[in-house]
Short mmCIF file of C-alpha atoms in Angstrom, two decimals:
data_model
loop_
_atom_site.label_atom_id
_atom_site.label_comp_id
_atom_site.label_asym_id
_atom_site.label_seq_id
_atom_site.Cartn_x
_atom_site.Cartn_y
_atom_site.Cartn_z
CA MET A 1 -53.90 -0.01 -59.53
CA ARG A 2 -55.73 -2.62 -57.47
CA ASP A 3 -55.46 -2.79 -53.71
CA PRO A 4 -51.88 -4.00 -52.99
CA TYR A 5 -53.10 -6.52 -50.42
CA SER A 6 -55.36 -8.08 -53.08
CA VAL A 7 -52.53 -8.14 -55.60
CA LEU A 8 -50.32 -10.05 -53.14
CA GLY A 9 -53.22 -12.21 -51.96
CA VAL A 10 -52.71 -11.47 -48.26
CA PRO A 11 -55.01 -9.98 -45.61
CA LYS A 12 -54.33 -6.57 -44.10
CA THR A 13 -53.32 -8.32 -40.88
CA ALA A 14 -50.51 -10.26 -42.62
CA SER A 15 -47.10 -10.15 -40.98
CA PRO A 16 -44.04 -8.79 -42.85
CA ASP A 17 -42.77 -12.34 -43.23
CA GLU A 18 -46.09 -13.52 -44.72
CA ILE A 19 -46.03 -10.59 -47.16
CA LYS A 20 -42.47 -11.36 -48.19
CA LYS A 21 -43.26 -15.05 -48.75
CA ALA A 22 -46.34 -14.15 -50.82
CA PHE A 23 -44.26 -11.79 -52.98
CA ARG A 24 -41.54 -14.39 -53.57
CA ARG A 25 -44.12 -17.06 -54.46
CA LEU A 26 -45.96 -14.83 -56.92
CA ALA A 27 -42.72 -13.40 -58.36
CA LYS A 28 -41.68 -16.89 -59.41
CA LYS A 29 -45.13 -17.56 -60.87
CA LEU A 30 -45.59 -14.25 -62.72
CA HIS A 31 -42.04 -13.54 -63.86
CA PRO A 32 -42.07 -12.64 -67.59
CA ASP A 33 -39.27 -15.13 -68.28
CA ALA A 34 -41.56 -17.93 -67.08
CA ASN A 35 -44.57 -16.61 -69.02
CA SER A 36 -43.14 -15.76 -72.42
CA LYS A 37 -46.43 -16.61 -74.18
CA ASP A 38 -48.51 -14.32 -71.97
CA PRO A 39 -48.57 -10.76 -73.43
CA LYS A 40 -49.80 -9.40 -70.09
CA ALA A 41 -47.02 -11.04 -68.05
CA ALA A 42 -44.89 -7.89 -67.82
CA ALA A 43 -47.87 -5.81 -66.68
CA LYS A 44 -48.84 -8.37 -64.02
CA PHE A 45 -45.26 -8.56 -62.77
CA ALA A 46 -45.01 -4.75 -62.66
CA GLU A 47 -48.27 -4.59 -60.67
CA LEU A 48 -46.89 -7.16 -58.22
CA ASN A 49 -43.70 -5.16 -57.73
CA ALA A 50 -45.65 -1.94 -57.22
CA ALA A 51 -47.83 -3.64 -54.60
CA TYR A 52 -44.78 -4.94 -52.75
CA GLU A 53 -43.24 -1.45 -52.79
CA ILE A 54 -46.23 -0.30 -50.72
CA VAL A 55 -46.97 -3.09 -48.23
CA GLY A 56 -43.41 -4.46 -48.18
CA ASP A 57 -42.16 -1.16 -46.74
CA GLU A 58 -43.14 -0.54 -43.11
CA LYS A 59 -43.55 3.25 -43.42
CA LYS A 60 -45.44 3.13 -46.71
CA ARG A 61 -47.68 0.34 -45.46
CA LYS A 62 -48.67 2.38 -42.39
CA ALA A 63 -49.28 5.42 -44.58
CA PHE A 64 -51.47 3.36 -46.94
CA ASP A 65 -53.41 1.80 -44.06
CA ARG A 66 -54.05 5.30 -42.65
CA GLY A 67 -55.29 6.44 -46.05
CA GLU A 68 -52.47 8.93 -46.51
CA ILE A 69 -51.31 7.43 -49.82
CA ASP A 70 -53.10 5.47 -52.52
CA ALA A 71 -52.20 2.12 -54.11
CA GLU A 72 -49.66 3.84 -56.36
CA GLY A 73 -47.95 5.60 -53.46
CA LYS A 74 -49.44 9.00 -54.30
CA PRO A 75 -50.58 11.26 -51.43
CA ARG A 76 -54.33 11.44 -50.93
CA PHE A 77 -56.03 14.84 -50.52
CA HIS A 78 -58.59 14.79 -47.69
CA GLY A 79 -59.70 18.42 -47.85
CA PHE A 80 -59.39 21.17 -45.27
CA GLU A 81 -61.08 21.02 -41.87
CA SER A 82 -63.65 23.74 -41.30
CA GLN A 83 -63.81 25.70 -38.09
CA PRO A 84 -66.97 25.51 -35.91
CA GLY A 85 -69.68 27.70 -37.29
CA ARG A 86 -67.97 28.22 -40.66
CA GLY A 87 -67.99 26.47 -43.97
CA ALA A 88 -64.99 24.61 -45.30
CA GLY A 89 -62.24 26.77 -46.72
CA PHE A 90 -60.14 29.73 -45.57
CA GLY A 91 -61.68 32.19 -43.18
CA PRO A 92 -60.27 35.52 -41.99
CA ASP A 93 -58.55 33.75 -39.08
CA SER A 94 -56.90 31.09 -41.19
CA HIS A 95 -53.13 30.71 -40.72
CA PHE A 96 -50.95 29.17 -43.41
CA GLU A 97 -47.58 29.55 -45.05
CA SER A 98 -47.60 30.97 -48.54
CA PHE A 99 -45.42 29.69 -51.39
CA THR A 100 -44.32 31.16 -54.68
CA TRP A 101 -43.21 29.12 -57.66
CA GLY A 102 -40.11 30.13 -59.57
CA PRO A 103 -37.19 28.59 -61.44
CA ALA A 104 -35.92 27.06 -58.18
CA GLY A 105 -39.25 25.44 -57.43
CA PRO A 106 -41.63 26.23 -54.56
CA GLN A 107 -40.24 28.89 -52.20
CA PRO A 108 -41.75 29.73 -48.79
CA GLY A 109 -43.07 33.25 -48.40
CA SER A 110 -43.33 35.36 -45.31
CA GLY A 111 -46.10 33.18 -43.89
CA GLY A 112 -48.49 34.56 -41.33
CA ARG A 113 -52.11 35.49 -41.94
CA GLN A 114 -53.40 36.11 -45.44
CA GLY A 115 -56.79 36.32 -46.98
CA ALA A 116 -57.97 34.20 -49.85
CA GLY A 117 -57.48 37.08 -52.22
CA GLY A 118 -53.71 37.19 -51.63
CA PHE A 119 -53.21 33.42 -51.98
CA GLY A 120 -53.96 32.85 -55.63
CA ARG A 121 -56.33 30.41 -57.27
CA PHE A 122 -57.56 27.52 -55.12
CA GLU A 123 -56.56 24.92 -57.72
CA ASP A 124 -53.04 26.39 -57.77
CA VAL A 125 -52.81 25.87 -54.01
CA LEU A 126 -53.74 22.23 -54.46
CA SER A 127 -51.22 21.81 -57.26
CA GLU A 128 -48.41 23.24 -55.13
CA MET A 129 -49.25 21.41 -51.91
CA PHE A 130 -50.62 18.08 -53.12
CA GLY A 131 -49.05 17.42 -56.50
CA GLY A 132 -51.75 18.72 -58.78
CA PHE A 133 -54.97 17.25 -57.48
CA GLY A 134 -56.64 20.45 -58.62
CA ALA A 135 -56.13 21.99 -62.03
CA GLY A 136 -54.11 20.44 -64.83
CA ARG A 137 -51.36 23.10 -64.94
CA ALA A 138 -50.11 25.93 -62.80
CA ASP A 139 -50.75 29.54 -63.75
CA PRO A 140 -48.10 30.57 -66.31
CA GLY A 141 -47.47 33.61 -64.12
CA PHE A 142 -45.62 31.43 -61.66
CA GLY A 143 -42.72 31.15 -64.11
CA SER A 144 -42.77 27.35 -64.56
CA GLN A 145 -45.28 24.93 -66.00
CA PHE A 146 -45.76 21.42 -64.61
CA THR A 147 -48.30 18.66 -64.92
CA ASN A 148 -50.14 16.67 -62.29
CA GLU A 149 -48.33 13.54 -63.47
CA ASP A 150 -44.94 15.23 -63.01
CA LEU A 151 -45.69 16.17 -59.43
CA GLY A 152 -47.21 12.78 -58.66
CA ALA A 153 -44.05 11.07 -59.88
CA ARG A 154 -41.97 13.18 -57.53
CA GLN A 155 -44.09 12.04 -54.60
CA ARG A 156 -43.74 8.33 -55.29
CA SER A 157 -40.96 6.08 -54.12
CA GLN A 158 -38.12 5.97 -56.65
CA ASP A 159 -36.89 2.47 -55.72
CA VAL A 160 -37.71 -0.38 -58.11
CA THR A 161 -38.19 -3.99 -57.00
CA ALA A 162 -37.59 -7.08 -59.12
CA ALA A 163 -36.97 -10.81 -58.72
CA ILE A 164 -34.50 -13.26 -60.24
CA THR A 165 -34.22 -17.05 -60.05
CA ILE A 166 -30.80 -18.70 -60.23
CA ASN A 167 -29.56 -22.28 -60.01
CA LEU A 168 -27.57 -23.73 -57.14
CA ALA A 169 -24.27 -23.54 -59.01
CA ASP A 170 -24.69 -19.78 -59.50
CA ALA A 171 -25.55 -19.40 -55.81
CA VAL A 172 -22.37 -21.23 -54.82
CA ASN A 173 -19.92 -19.80 -57.35
CA GLY A 174 -21.46 -16.43 -58.12
CA ALA A 175 -22.47 -15.20 -61.58
CA THR A 176 -23.40 -12.17 -63.63
CA LYS A 177 -26.98 -12.09 -64.91
CA ARG A 178 -28.92 -9.66 -67.07
CA ILE A 179 -32.42 -8.85 -65.87
CA ARG A 180 -35.24 -6.78 -67.31
CA LEU A 181 -36.88 -4.52 -64.75
CA PRO A 182 -40.64 -3.80 -64.64
CA THR A 183 -39.78 -0.38 -66.08
CA GLY A 184 -38.45 -2.06 -69.24
CA LYS A 185 -34.84 -1.18 -68.44
CA GLU A 186 -32.24 -3.97 -68.54
CA VAL A 187 -29.43 -4.10 -65.97
CA GLU A 188 -26.59 -6.48 -65.18
CA VAL A 189 -26.67 -8.06 -61.74
CA LYS A 190 -23.59 -9.48 -60.08
CA ILE A 191 -24.65 -12.49 -58.01
CA PRO A 192 -22.15 -12.85 -55.14
CA SER A 193 -20.81 -16.24 -54.12
CA GLY A 194 -22.79 -17.67 -51.23
CA VAL A 195 -26.05 -15.83 -51.90
CA THR A 196 -28.99 -17.49 -50.13
CA ASP A 197 -32.62 -18.00 -51.12
CA GLY A 198 -34.66 -14.86 -50.37
CA GLN A 199 -31.65 -12.56 -50.08
CA GLN A 200 -31.93 -9.10 -51.64
CA ILE A 201 -29.33 -7.41 -53.83
CA ARG A 202 -29.35 -3.60 -53.99
CA LEU A 203 -28.18 -1.78 -57.11
CA LYS A 204 -27.62 1.81 -56.01
CA GLY A 205 -28.68 4.56 -58.38
CA GLN A 206 -30.31 2.18 -60.89
CA GLY A 207 -33.91 3.05 -60.00
CA LEU A 208 -36.14 5.92 -61.07
CA ALA A 209 -35.15 9.58 -61.04
CA GLY A 210 -36.38 11.29 -57.91
CA PRO A 211 -36.75 14.79 -56.42
CA ARG A 212 -33.72 17.05 -56.06
CA GLY A 213 -31.79 14.91 -58.50
CA ARG A 214 -31.83 11.78 -56.33
CA THR A 215 -32.12 8.48 -58.17
CA GLY A 216 -33.64 5.47 -56.44
CA ASP A 217 -32.19 1.99 -56.13
CA VAL A 218 -33.12 -1.39 -57.58
CA LEU A 219 -33.93 -4.10 -55.02
CA ILE A 220 -33.69 -7.60 -56.46
CA THR A 221 -34.98 -10.60 -54.51
CA VAL A 222 -33.01 -13.75 -55.31
CA SER A 223 -34.64 -17.17 -55.43
CA VAL A 224 -32.59 -20.35 -55.76
CA ALA A 225 -34.29 -22.95 -57.96
CA PRO A 226 -34.80 -26.46 -56.51
CA HIS A 227 -31.94 -28.92 -57.15
CA SER A 228 -32.41 -32.54 -58.17
CA VAL A 229 -30.20 -33.85 -55.33
CA PHE A 230 -29.64 -31.17 -52.71
CA LYS A 231 -32.17 -29.38 -50.54
CA ILE A 232 -31.13 -25.98 -49.22
CA ASP A 233 -31.55 -25.20 -45.52
CA GLY A 234 -29.94 -21.82 -44.89
CA VAL A 235 -26.21 -22.38 -45.48
CA ASN A 236 -26.61 -26.13 -45.01
CA LEU A 237 -27.45 -28.75 -47.62
CA LYS A 238 -29.47 -31.93 -47.20
CA LEU A 239 -29.79 -35.05 -49.35
CA ASP A 240 -31.21 -38.55 -49.18
CA LEU A 241 -28.54 -41.29 -49.33
CA PRO A 242 -29.97 -44.60 -50.60
CA ILE A 243 -28.28 -47.80 -49.47
CA SER A 244 -29.12 -51.48 -50.00
CA LEU A 245 -30.52 -53.80 -47.35
CA TYR A 246 -27.27 -55.75 -47.10
CA GLU A 247 -25.23 -52.51 -46.79
CA ALA A 248 -27.44 -51.50 -43.89
CA VAL A 249 -27.01 -54.91 -42.19
CA LEU A 250 -23.35 -55.58 -42.94
CA GLY A 251 -21.99 -52.04 -43.25
CA ALA A 252 -20.22 -50.57 -46.28
CA LYS A 253 -18.30 -47.66 -47.72
CA VAL A 254 -20.47 -45.54 -50.02
CA ARG A 255 -19.88 -42.43 -52.10
CA VAL A 256 -21.76 -39.23 -51.32
CA LEU A 257 -22.17 -36.39 -53.82
CA THR A 258 -21.03 -32.93 -52.62
CA LEU A 259 -20.71 -29.55 -54.34
CA ASP A 260 -16.99 -30.12 -54.99
CA GLY A 261 -17.10 -33.80 -55.94
CA ALA A 262 -17.98 -37.16 -54.38
CA VAL A 263 -16.52 -38.29 -51.06
CA GLU A 264 -16.58 -41.73 -49.40
CA ILE A 265 -18.11 -42.35 -45.99
CA ALA A 266 -18.34 -45.51 -43.87
CA ILE A 267 -21.77 -46.92 -43.08
CA PRO A 268 -21.53 -48.93 -39.82
CA PRO A 269 -23.14 -52.42 -39.64
CA GLY A 270 -26.73 -52.32 -38.42
CA THR A 271 -27.48 -48.82 -39.71
CA ASN A 272 -31.17 -47.94 -39.60
CA GLY A 273 -33.06 -45.92 -42.18
CA GLY A 274 -33.38 -42.28 -41.17
CA ARG A 275 -29.92 -42.09 -39.59
CA ILE A 276 -28.22 -38.81 -40.49
CA PHE A 277 -24.54 -38.39 -41.32
CA ARG A 278 -23.03 -34.91 -41.12
CA LEU A 279 -20.27 -33.88 -43.54
CA LYS A 280 -18.79 -30.76 -41.98
CA GLY A 281 -17.98 -27.85 -44.28
CA LYS A 282 -19.61 -29.44 -47.33
CA GLY A 283 -22.56 -27.08 -47.41
CA LEU A 284 -22.88 -23.60 -48.92
CA PRO A 285 -20.13 -20.98 -48.57
CA SER A 286 -20.77 -18.03 -46.25
CA LYS A 287 -18.99 -14.99 -44.85
CA THR A 288 -18.32 -16.69 -41.52
CA ALA A 289 -17.94 -20.45 -42.04
CA PRO A 290 -19.25 -22.83 -44.72
CA GLY A 291 -22.37 -24.81 -43.94
CA ASP A 292 -22.57 -28.58 -43.55
CA LEU A 293 -24.03 -31.39 -45.65
CA PHE A 294 -26.50 -33.73 -43.94
CA ALA A 295 -27.05 -37.14 -45.57
CA THR A 296 -30.13 -39.07 -44.43
CA ILE A 297 -30.04 -42.85 -44.91
CA ARG A 298 -32.81 -44.45 -46.97
CA ILE A 299 -32.82 -48.26 -47.16
CA VAL A 300 -33.90 -49.37 -50.61
CA LEU A 301 -35.09 -52.89 -51.46
CA PRO A 302 -34.45 -54.53 -54.86
CA GLU A 303 -36.46 -53.06 -57.71
CA ARG A 304 -38.06 -56.44 -58.49
CA PRO A 305 -39.51 -59.01 -56.05
CA ASP A 306 -36.87 -61.58 -54.97
CA PRO A 307 -38.18 -65.03 -53.93
CA ASP A 308 -34.95 -65.86 -52.07
CA LEU A 309 -35.17 -62.65 -50.02
CA GLU A 310 -38.83 -63.30 -49.27
CA GLU A 311 -38.07 -66.84 -48.10
CA LEU A 312 -35.22 -65.59 -45.93
CA MET A 313 -37.50 -63.00 -44.31
CA ARG A 314 -40.19 -65.61 -43.61
CA ARG A 315 -37.67 -67.87 -41.86
CA TRP A 316 -36.26 -64.88 -40.00
CA LYS A 317 -39.73 -63.80 -38.87
CA GLN A 318 -40.48 -67.26 -37.47
CA ALA A 319 -37.10 -67.82 -35.83
CA LYS A 320 -36.16 -64.33 -34.61
CA PRO A 321 -39.18 -62.04 -34.49
CA TYR A 322 -38.76 -58.51 -33.12
CA ASP A 323 -41.00 -55.44 -32.76
CA PRO A 324 -39.51 -52.17 -34.12
CA ARG A 325 -42.67 -50.30 -33.03
CA LYS A 326 -42.51 -51.33 -29.39
CA GLY A 327 -43.51 -48.49 -27.14
CA LEU A 328 -45.56 -46.62 -29.73
CA SER A 329 -49.16 -46.22 -28.60
CA GLY A 330 -51.78 -47.76 -30.83
CA GLN A 331 -49.23 -49.92 -32.67
CA ASP A 332 -49.30 -53.74 -32.48
CA SER A 333 -46.70 -56.09 -33.88
CA ASP A 334 -47.72 -58.55 -36.57
#
């Protein structure tokens, strides 16, 4: 696999937050559901998930940066240090713990000092200690055969990462979705009510089989798709509320769309564009208290030019001029 930093498009100095944002951005772009015509979409998405498993995990990222594991999470073999005056390998003063391989797996021996003759083949040592970087299979005399790939799989993380995009209604009300994992397995995901953009859902025991019978988890990053009216800000919602020029001048009662229906609010006379009205409790649900809805006033002129309005504004400009930009440096009134 390629370098995980290159896959995510981030430098090695990237912060955890920058890595997470890069993963979420690329997950939306490369998700197989959004690239049904691309036969390589699943492979690209799987590569992205594998990269995030490495650099998105603090311990694995440090291990990768130190060269202890490769881009697939497998341990790297760096060889044995030689003593001064001797070649690399085991000398008569070498100390190590011996292992035997039986039905129960690798078992520690008595340890202590042993010569190379009592240790077995060198490639068998590598297979036992480093997951088969030496020969292809262990000596049949050990009582159990295993491949390099088998051992490598045991060394890797067994958690699986994935991403899912839902709409705002599903985020508010909750839903059950079916998702295909990079492994090809399909699982059902229960989206809880009040889930927020970027939140992760953990499915325990749905990942890959691991050592000693442990099965990893599935970590699903949730993205909430943009809405045509509302903008999400944590548990709060924001929207632009258009009003007419005469409503801004004279005041009015206008209807505002919320998640549970429209409500009516009073616009005071002389309301300026940009003024924000807060509707308490009309945001997203949460475990503590629901968020709020913030409506920002936008004054909208008629769609078509109006000669009467233009004439009125000319008379107003001549009779009652005023400077809304007074006090701003570099700004002059007309």
